[in-house]
Tab-separated table of C-alpha atoms and ligand atoms in Angstrom:
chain	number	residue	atom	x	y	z
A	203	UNK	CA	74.959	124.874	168.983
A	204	UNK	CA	77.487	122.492	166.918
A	205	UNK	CA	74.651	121.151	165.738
A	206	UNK	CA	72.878	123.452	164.407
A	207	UNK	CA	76.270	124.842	162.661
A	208	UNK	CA	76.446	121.108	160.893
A	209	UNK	CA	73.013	121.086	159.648
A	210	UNK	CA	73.855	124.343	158.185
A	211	UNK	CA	76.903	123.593	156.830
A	212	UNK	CA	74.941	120.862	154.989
A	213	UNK	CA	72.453	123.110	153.981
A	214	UNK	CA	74.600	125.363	152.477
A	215	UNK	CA	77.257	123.628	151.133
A	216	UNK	CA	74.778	121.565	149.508
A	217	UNK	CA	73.088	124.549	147.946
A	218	UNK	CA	76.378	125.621	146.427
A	219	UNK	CA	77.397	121.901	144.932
A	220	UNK	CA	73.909	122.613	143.225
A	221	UNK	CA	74.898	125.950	142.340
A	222	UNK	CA	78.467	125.179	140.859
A	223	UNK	CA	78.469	125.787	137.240
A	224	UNK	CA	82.017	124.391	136.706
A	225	UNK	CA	83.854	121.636	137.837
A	226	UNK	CA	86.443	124.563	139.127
A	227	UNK	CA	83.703	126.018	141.323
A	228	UNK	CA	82.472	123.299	143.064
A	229	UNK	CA	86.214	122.111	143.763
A	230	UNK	CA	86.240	125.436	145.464
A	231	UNK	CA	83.379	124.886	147.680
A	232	UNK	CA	84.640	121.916	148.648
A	233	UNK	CA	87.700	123.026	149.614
A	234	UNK	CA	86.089	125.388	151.825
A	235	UNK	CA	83.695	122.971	153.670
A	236	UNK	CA	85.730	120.134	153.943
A	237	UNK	CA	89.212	120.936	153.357
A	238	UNK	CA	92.017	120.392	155.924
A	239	UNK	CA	91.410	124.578	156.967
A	240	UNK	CA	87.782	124.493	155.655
A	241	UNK	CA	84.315	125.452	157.825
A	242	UNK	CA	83.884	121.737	158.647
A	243	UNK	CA	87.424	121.513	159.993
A	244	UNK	CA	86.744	124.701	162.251
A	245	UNK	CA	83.488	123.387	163.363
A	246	UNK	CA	85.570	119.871	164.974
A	247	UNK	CA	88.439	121.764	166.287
A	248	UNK	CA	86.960	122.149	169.612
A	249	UNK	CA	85.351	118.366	169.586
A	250	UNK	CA	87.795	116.247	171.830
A	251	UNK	CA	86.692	118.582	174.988
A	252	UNK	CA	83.367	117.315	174.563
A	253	UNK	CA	81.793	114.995	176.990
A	254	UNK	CA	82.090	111.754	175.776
A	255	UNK	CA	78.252	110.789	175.042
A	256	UNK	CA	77.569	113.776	173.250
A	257	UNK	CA	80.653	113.560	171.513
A	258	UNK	CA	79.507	110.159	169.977
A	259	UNK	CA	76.126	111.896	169.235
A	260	UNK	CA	77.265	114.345	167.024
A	261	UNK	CA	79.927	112.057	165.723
A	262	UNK	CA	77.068	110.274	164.021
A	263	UNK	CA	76.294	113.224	163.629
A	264	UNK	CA	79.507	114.743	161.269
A	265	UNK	CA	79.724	111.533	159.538
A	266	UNK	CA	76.568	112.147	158.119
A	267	UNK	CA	77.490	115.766	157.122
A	268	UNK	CA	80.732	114.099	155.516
A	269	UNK	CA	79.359	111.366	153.895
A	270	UNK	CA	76.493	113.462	152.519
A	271	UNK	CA	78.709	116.294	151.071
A	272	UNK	CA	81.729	114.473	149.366
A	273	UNK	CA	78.847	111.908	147.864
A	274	UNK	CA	77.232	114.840	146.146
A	275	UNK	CA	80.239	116.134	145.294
A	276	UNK	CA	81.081	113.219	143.520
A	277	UNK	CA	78.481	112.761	141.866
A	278	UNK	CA	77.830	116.322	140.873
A	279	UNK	CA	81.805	115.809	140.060
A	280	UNK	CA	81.172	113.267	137.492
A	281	UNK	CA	78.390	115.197	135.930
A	282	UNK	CA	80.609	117.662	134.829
A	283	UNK	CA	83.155	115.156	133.758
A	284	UNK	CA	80.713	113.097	131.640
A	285	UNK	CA	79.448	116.902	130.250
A	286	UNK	CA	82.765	117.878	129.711
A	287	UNK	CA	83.365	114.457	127.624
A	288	UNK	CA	80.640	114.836	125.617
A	289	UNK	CA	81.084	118.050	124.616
A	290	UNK	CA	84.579	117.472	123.704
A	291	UNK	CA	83.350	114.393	121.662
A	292	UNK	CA	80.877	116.335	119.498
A	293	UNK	CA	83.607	118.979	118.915
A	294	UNK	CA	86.522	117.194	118.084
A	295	UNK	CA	85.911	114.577	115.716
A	296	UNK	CA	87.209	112.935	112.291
A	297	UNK	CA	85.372	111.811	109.545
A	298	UNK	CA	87.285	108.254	108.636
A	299	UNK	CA	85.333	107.997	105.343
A	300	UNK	CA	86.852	111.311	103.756
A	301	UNK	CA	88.673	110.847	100.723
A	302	UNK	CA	92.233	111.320	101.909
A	303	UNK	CA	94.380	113.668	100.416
A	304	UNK	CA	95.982	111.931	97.518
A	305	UNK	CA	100.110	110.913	97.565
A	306	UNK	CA	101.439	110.998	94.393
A	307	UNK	CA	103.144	107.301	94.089
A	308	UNK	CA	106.544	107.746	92.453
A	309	UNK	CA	107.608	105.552	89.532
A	310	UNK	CA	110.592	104.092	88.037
A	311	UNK	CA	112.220	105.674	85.193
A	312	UNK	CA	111.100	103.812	82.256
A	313	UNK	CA	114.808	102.554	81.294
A	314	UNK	CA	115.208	101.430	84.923
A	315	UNK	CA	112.077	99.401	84.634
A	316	UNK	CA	113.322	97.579	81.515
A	317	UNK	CA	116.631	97.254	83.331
A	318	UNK	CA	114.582	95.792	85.724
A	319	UNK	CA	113.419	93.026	83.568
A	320	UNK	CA	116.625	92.257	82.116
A	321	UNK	CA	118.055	91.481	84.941
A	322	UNK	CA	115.053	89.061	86.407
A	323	UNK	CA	115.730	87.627	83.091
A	324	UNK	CA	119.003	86.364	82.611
A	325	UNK	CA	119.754	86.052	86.254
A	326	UNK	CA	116.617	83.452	85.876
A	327	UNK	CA	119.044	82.062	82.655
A	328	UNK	CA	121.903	81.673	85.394
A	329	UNK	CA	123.823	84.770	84.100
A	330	UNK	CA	125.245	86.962	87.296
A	331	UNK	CA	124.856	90.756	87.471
A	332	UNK	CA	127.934	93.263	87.192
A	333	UNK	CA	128.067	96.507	87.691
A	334	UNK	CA	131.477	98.082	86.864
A	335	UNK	CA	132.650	101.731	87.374
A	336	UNK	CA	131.468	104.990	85.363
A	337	UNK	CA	134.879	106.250	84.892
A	338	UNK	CA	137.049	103.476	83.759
A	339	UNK	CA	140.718	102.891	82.196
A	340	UNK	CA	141.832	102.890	78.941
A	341	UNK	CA	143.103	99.756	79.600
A	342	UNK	CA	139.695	98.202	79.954
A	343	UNK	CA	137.717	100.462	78.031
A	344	UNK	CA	139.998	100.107	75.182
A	345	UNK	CA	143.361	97.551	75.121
A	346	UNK	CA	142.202	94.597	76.611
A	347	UNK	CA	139.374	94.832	73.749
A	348	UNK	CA	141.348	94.442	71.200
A	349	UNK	CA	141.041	98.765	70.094
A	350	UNK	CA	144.136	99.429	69.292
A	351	UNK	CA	145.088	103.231	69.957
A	352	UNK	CA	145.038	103.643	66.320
A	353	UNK	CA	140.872	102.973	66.342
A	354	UNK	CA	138.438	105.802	65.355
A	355	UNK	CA	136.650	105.071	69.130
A	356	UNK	CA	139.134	106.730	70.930
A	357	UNK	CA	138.668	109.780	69.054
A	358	UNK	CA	138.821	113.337	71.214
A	359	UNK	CA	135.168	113.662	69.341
A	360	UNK	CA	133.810	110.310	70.493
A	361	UNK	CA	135.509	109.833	74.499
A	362	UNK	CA	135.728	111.961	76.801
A	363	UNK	CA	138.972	111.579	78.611
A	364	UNK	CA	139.677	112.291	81.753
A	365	UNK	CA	143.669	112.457	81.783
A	366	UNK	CA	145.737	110.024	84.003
A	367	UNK	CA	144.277	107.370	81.835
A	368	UNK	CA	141.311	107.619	82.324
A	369	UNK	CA	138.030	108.510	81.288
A	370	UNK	CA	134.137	107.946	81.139
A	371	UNK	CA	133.308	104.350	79.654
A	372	UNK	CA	131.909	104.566	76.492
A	373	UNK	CA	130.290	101.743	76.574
A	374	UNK	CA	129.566	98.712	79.430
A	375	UNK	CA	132.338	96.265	77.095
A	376	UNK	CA	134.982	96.874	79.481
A	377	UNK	CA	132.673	94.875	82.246
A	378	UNK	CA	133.196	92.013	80.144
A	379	UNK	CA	137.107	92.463	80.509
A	380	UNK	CA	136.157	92.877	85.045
A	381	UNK	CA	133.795	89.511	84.501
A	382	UNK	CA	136.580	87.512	83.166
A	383	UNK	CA	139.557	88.559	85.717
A	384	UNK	CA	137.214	87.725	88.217
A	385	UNK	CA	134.782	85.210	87.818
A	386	UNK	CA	136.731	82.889	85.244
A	387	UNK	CA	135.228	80.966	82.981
A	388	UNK	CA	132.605	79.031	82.204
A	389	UNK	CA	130.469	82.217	82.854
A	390	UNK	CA	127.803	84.132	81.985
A	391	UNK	CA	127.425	87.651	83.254
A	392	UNK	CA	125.556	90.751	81.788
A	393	UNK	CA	126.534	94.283	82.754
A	394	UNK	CA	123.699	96.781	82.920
A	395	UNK	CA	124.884	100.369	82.931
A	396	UNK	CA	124.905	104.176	81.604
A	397	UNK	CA	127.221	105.149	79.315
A	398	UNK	CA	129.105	108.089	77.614
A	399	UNK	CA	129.869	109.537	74.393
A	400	UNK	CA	130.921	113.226	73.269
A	401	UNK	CA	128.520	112.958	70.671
A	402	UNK	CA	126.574	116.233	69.440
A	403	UNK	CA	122.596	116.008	70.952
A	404	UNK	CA	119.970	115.586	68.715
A	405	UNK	CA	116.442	113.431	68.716
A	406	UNK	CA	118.366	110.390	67.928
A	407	UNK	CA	121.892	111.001	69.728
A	408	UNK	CA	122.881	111.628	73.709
A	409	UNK	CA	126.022	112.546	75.390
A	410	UNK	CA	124.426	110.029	78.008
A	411	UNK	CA	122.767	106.672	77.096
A	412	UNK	CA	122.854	102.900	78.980
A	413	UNK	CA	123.509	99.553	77.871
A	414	UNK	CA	123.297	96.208	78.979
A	415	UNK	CA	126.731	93.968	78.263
A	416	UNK	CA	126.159	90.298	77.906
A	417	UNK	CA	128.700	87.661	78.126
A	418	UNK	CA	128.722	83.629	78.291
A	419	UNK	CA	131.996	81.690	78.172
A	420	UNK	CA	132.159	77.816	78.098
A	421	UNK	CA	133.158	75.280	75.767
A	422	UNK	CA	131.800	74.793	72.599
A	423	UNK	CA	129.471	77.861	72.352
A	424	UNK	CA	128.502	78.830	68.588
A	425	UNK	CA	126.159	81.291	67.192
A	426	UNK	CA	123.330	79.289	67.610
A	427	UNK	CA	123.176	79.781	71.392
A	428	UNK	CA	123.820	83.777	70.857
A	429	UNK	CA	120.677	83.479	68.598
A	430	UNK	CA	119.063	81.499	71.119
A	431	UNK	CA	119.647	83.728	74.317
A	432	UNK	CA	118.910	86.901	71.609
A	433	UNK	CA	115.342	85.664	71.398
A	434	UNK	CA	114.615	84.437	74.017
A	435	UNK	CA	115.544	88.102	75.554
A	436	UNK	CA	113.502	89.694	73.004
A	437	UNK	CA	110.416	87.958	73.283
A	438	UNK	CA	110.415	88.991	76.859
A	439	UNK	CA	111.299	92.221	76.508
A	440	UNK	CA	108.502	92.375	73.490
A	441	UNK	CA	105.806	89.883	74.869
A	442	UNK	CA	106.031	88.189	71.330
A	443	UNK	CA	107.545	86.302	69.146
A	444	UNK	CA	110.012	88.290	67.117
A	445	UNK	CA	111.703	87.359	63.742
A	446	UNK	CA	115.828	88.216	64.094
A	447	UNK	CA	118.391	88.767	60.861
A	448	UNK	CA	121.839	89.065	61.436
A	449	UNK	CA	124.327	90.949	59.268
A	450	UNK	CA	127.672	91.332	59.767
A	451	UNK	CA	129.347	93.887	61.512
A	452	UNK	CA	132.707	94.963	62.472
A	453	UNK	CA	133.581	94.928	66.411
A	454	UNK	CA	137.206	94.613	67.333
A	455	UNK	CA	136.551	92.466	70.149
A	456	UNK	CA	134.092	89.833	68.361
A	457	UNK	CA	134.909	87.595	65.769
A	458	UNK	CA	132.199	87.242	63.743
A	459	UNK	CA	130.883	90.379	64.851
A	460	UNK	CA	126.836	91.046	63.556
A	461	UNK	CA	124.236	93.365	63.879
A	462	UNK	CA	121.545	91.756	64.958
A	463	UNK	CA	118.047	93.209	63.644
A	464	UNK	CA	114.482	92.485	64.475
A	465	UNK	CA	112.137	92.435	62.159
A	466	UNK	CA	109.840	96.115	63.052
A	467	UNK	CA	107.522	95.527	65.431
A	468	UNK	CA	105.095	98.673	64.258
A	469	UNK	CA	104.629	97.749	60.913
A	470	UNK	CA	105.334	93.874	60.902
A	471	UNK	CA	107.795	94.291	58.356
A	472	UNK	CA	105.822	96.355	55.777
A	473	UNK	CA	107.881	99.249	56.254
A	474	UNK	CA	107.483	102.532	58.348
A	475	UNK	CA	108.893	105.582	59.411
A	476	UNK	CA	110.449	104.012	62.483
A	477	UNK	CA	111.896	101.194	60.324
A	478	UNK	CA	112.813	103.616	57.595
A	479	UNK	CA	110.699	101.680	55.181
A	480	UNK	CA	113.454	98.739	55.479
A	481	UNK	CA	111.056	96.466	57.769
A	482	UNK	CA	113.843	95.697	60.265
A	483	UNK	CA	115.112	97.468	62.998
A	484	UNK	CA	119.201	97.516	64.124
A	485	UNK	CA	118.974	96.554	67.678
A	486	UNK	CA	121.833	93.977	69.154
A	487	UNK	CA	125.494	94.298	68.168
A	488	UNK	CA	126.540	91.398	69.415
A	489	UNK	CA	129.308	88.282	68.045
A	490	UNK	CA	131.766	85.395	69.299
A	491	UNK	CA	134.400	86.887	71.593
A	492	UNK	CA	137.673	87.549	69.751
A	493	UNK	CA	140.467	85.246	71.126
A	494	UNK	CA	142.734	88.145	71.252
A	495	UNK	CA	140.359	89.203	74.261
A	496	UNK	CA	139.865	85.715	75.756
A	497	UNK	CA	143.592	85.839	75.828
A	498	UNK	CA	144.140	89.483	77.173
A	499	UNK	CA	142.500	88.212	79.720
A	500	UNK	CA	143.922	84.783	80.435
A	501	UNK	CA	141.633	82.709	79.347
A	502	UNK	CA	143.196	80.196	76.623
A	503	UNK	CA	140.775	80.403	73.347
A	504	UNK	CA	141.726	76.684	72.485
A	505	UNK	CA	140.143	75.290	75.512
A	506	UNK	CA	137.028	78.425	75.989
A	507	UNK	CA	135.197	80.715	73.380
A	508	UNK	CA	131.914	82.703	74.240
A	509	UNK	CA	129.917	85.279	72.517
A	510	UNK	CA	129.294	88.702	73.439
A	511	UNK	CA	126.401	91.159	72.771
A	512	UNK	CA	125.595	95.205	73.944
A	513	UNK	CA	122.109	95.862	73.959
A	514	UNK	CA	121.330	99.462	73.492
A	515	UNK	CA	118.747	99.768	76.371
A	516	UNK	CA	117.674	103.490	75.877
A	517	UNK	CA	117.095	102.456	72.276
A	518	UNK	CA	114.889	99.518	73.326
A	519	UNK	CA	112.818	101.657	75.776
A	520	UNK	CA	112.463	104.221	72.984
A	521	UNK	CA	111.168	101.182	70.860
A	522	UNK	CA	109.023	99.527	73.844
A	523	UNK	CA	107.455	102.933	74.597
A	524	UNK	CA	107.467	104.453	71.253
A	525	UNK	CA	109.124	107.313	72.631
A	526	UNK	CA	110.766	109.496	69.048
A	527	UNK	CA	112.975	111.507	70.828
A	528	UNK	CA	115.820	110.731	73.251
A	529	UNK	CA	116.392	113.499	75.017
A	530	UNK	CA	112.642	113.497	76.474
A	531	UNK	CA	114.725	110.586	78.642
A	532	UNK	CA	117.019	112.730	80.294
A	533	UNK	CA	114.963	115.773	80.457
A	534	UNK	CA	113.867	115.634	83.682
A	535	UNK	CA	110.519	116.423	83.268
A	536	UNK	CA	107.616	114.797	85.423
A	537	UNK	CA	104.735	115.168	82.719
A	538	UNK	CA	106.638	113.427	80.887
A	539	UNK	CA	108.302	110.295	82.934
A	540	UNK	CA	104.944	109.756	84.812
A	541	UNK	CA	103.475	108.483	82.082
A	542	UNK	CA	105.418	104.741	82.611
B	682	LIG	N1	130.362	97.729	72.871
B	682	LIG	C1	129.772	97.879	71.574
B	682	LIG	C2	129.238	99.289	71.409
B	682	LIG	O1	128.967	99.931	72.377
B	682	LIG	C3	128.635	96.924	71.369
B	682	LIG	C4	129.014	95.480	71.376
B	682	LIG	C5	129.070	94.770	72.558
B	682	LIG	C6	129.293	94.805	70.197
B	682	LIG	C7	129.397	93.422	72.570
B	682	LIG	C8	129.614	93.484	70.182
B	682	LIG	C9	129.661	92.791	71.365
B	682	LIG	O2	129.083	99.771	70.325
């Protein structure tokens, strides 16, 4: 009687392993042959009031049944796993040698790149790297250059002021006046940095513009090593050889002041529109520092001179990049500025 009830357990718990068409059904039937309430489980209840030898007979007997069913379960198990896997791998896939979706790579503002360069320069040359504020005093904008209050550069139409005494530099100069409070000399510094003017806009002309400030103190410096650091800058900058002129030119905080021209790079010195026909472009105002600012600043000019130079930088990108109008610069458009 038990017997026959395993056998047929078998038989048809068996049939509906084979049957199963989900890994959800055949968890189901075997729950309900061989789980803790299942058919199996009901067929044993009654087992320990067997007599003993028949109890070991269809104890072989059960373990057969058992071992039987939850082997084809697992194996029907992990057929269903290994189907379920593969289907799942043919569905959800990625093709790695798609062309991915292209990020735009940002680039430095042309001016910042050439800022860039200046710096790797002349900190190469031993010269240290200032930075000084946007909105400055009068006292080191102006004063401690030697512009007396009286000078055209202080002009409502040239600064804008700020009250208090202050107001936006209007050029990186008074950096010079920061580098010698605090580093003392012999130094050599340069001062990258934007600048401001109240100056009407026009292709040539910004409100906004930068400069770098260059500086060396130290005994015994002369012209010749201005010329020489002058070059030397613009042959980097260039990636050339460029021919320099220097005229005179009036700075109240260099004595001799010049205006240091290169000879036009478009046109070799034939003349061109950029060059205005002259052959030479105005580039570096530069000249010895003025004792009267070596002094305003403590430094004795009997014992330390030094020369002193502002490189217009936006001008020297729009030369580098033959860019014709300066507000393009500023504009804030992408077209534009992704082209460097
Ligand atoms: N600061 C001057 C300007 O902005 C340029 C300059 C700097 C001239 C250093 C001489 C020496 O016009």
């Amino acid at each position: 009687m038990l017997e026959a009830k395993l056998e047929e357990l078998r038989r048809a718990t068996l049939a509906a392993f084979t049957d199963a068409f989900s890994l959800e059904e055949l968890e189901e039937s075997r729950i309900e042959a061989l789980g803790r309430k299942g058919t199996l489980a009901q067929i044993t209840k009654d087992f320990g009031k067997l007599p003993p030898e028949e109890r070991s007979r269809l104890g072989k007997l059960l373990n057969s049944v058992k071992q039987d069913l939850e082997g084809e379960y697992e194996r029907k198990k992990l057929q269903f796993e290994q189907a379920d896997l593969a289907e799942r791998l043919s569905k959800e896939w990625i093709d790695v040698t798609l062309p991915a979706p292209n990020p735009r790579p940002g680039n430095l503002h042309p001016v910042t790149q050439l800022q860039g360069e200046i710096e790797d320069l002349f900190t190469s040359l031993g010269f240290a790297v200032l930075y000084g504020p946007e909105v400055e005093t009068e006292e080191h904008n102006f004063d401690a250059l030697n512009i007396p209050a009286t000078h055209p550069a202080r002009d409502m139409q040239d600064t804008f002021w700020l009250g208090d005494g202050l107001l936006l530099r209007t050029h990186t100069s008074p950096v010079q006046v920061r580098g010698m409070r605090e580093l003392r000399p012999p130094l050599r510094m340069i001062a990258p940095g934007r600048v401001f003017r109240n100056e009407e806009v026009d292709a040539s002309h910004e409100h906004t513009f930068y400069q770098v400030e260059g500086m060396m103190i130290d005994r015994d410096v002369s012209v010749a090593n201005l010329i020489y650091f002058m070059k030397t800058l613009l042959s980097d900058i260039f990636k050339r050889e460029v021919t320099v002129r220097l005229r005179p030119g009036y700075f109240p905080f260099v004595e001799p002041g010049f205006e240091l021209d290169i000879r036009c790079l478009i046109c070799n010195g034939d003349g061109c529109p950029v060059c205005k026909h002259s052959g030479w472009v105005e580039l570096l105002p530069c000249g010895l520092v003025h004792p009267n600012v070596l002094r305003l600043s403590g430094i004795d000019p009997d014992e330390w001179g030094g020369f002193a130079f502002g490189l217009g930088l936006t001008r020297l990108a729009m030369m580098r990049y033959g860019i014709d109008d300066i507000r393009q610069l500023q504009g804030g458009d992408l077209r534009f500025l992704c082209q460097f």
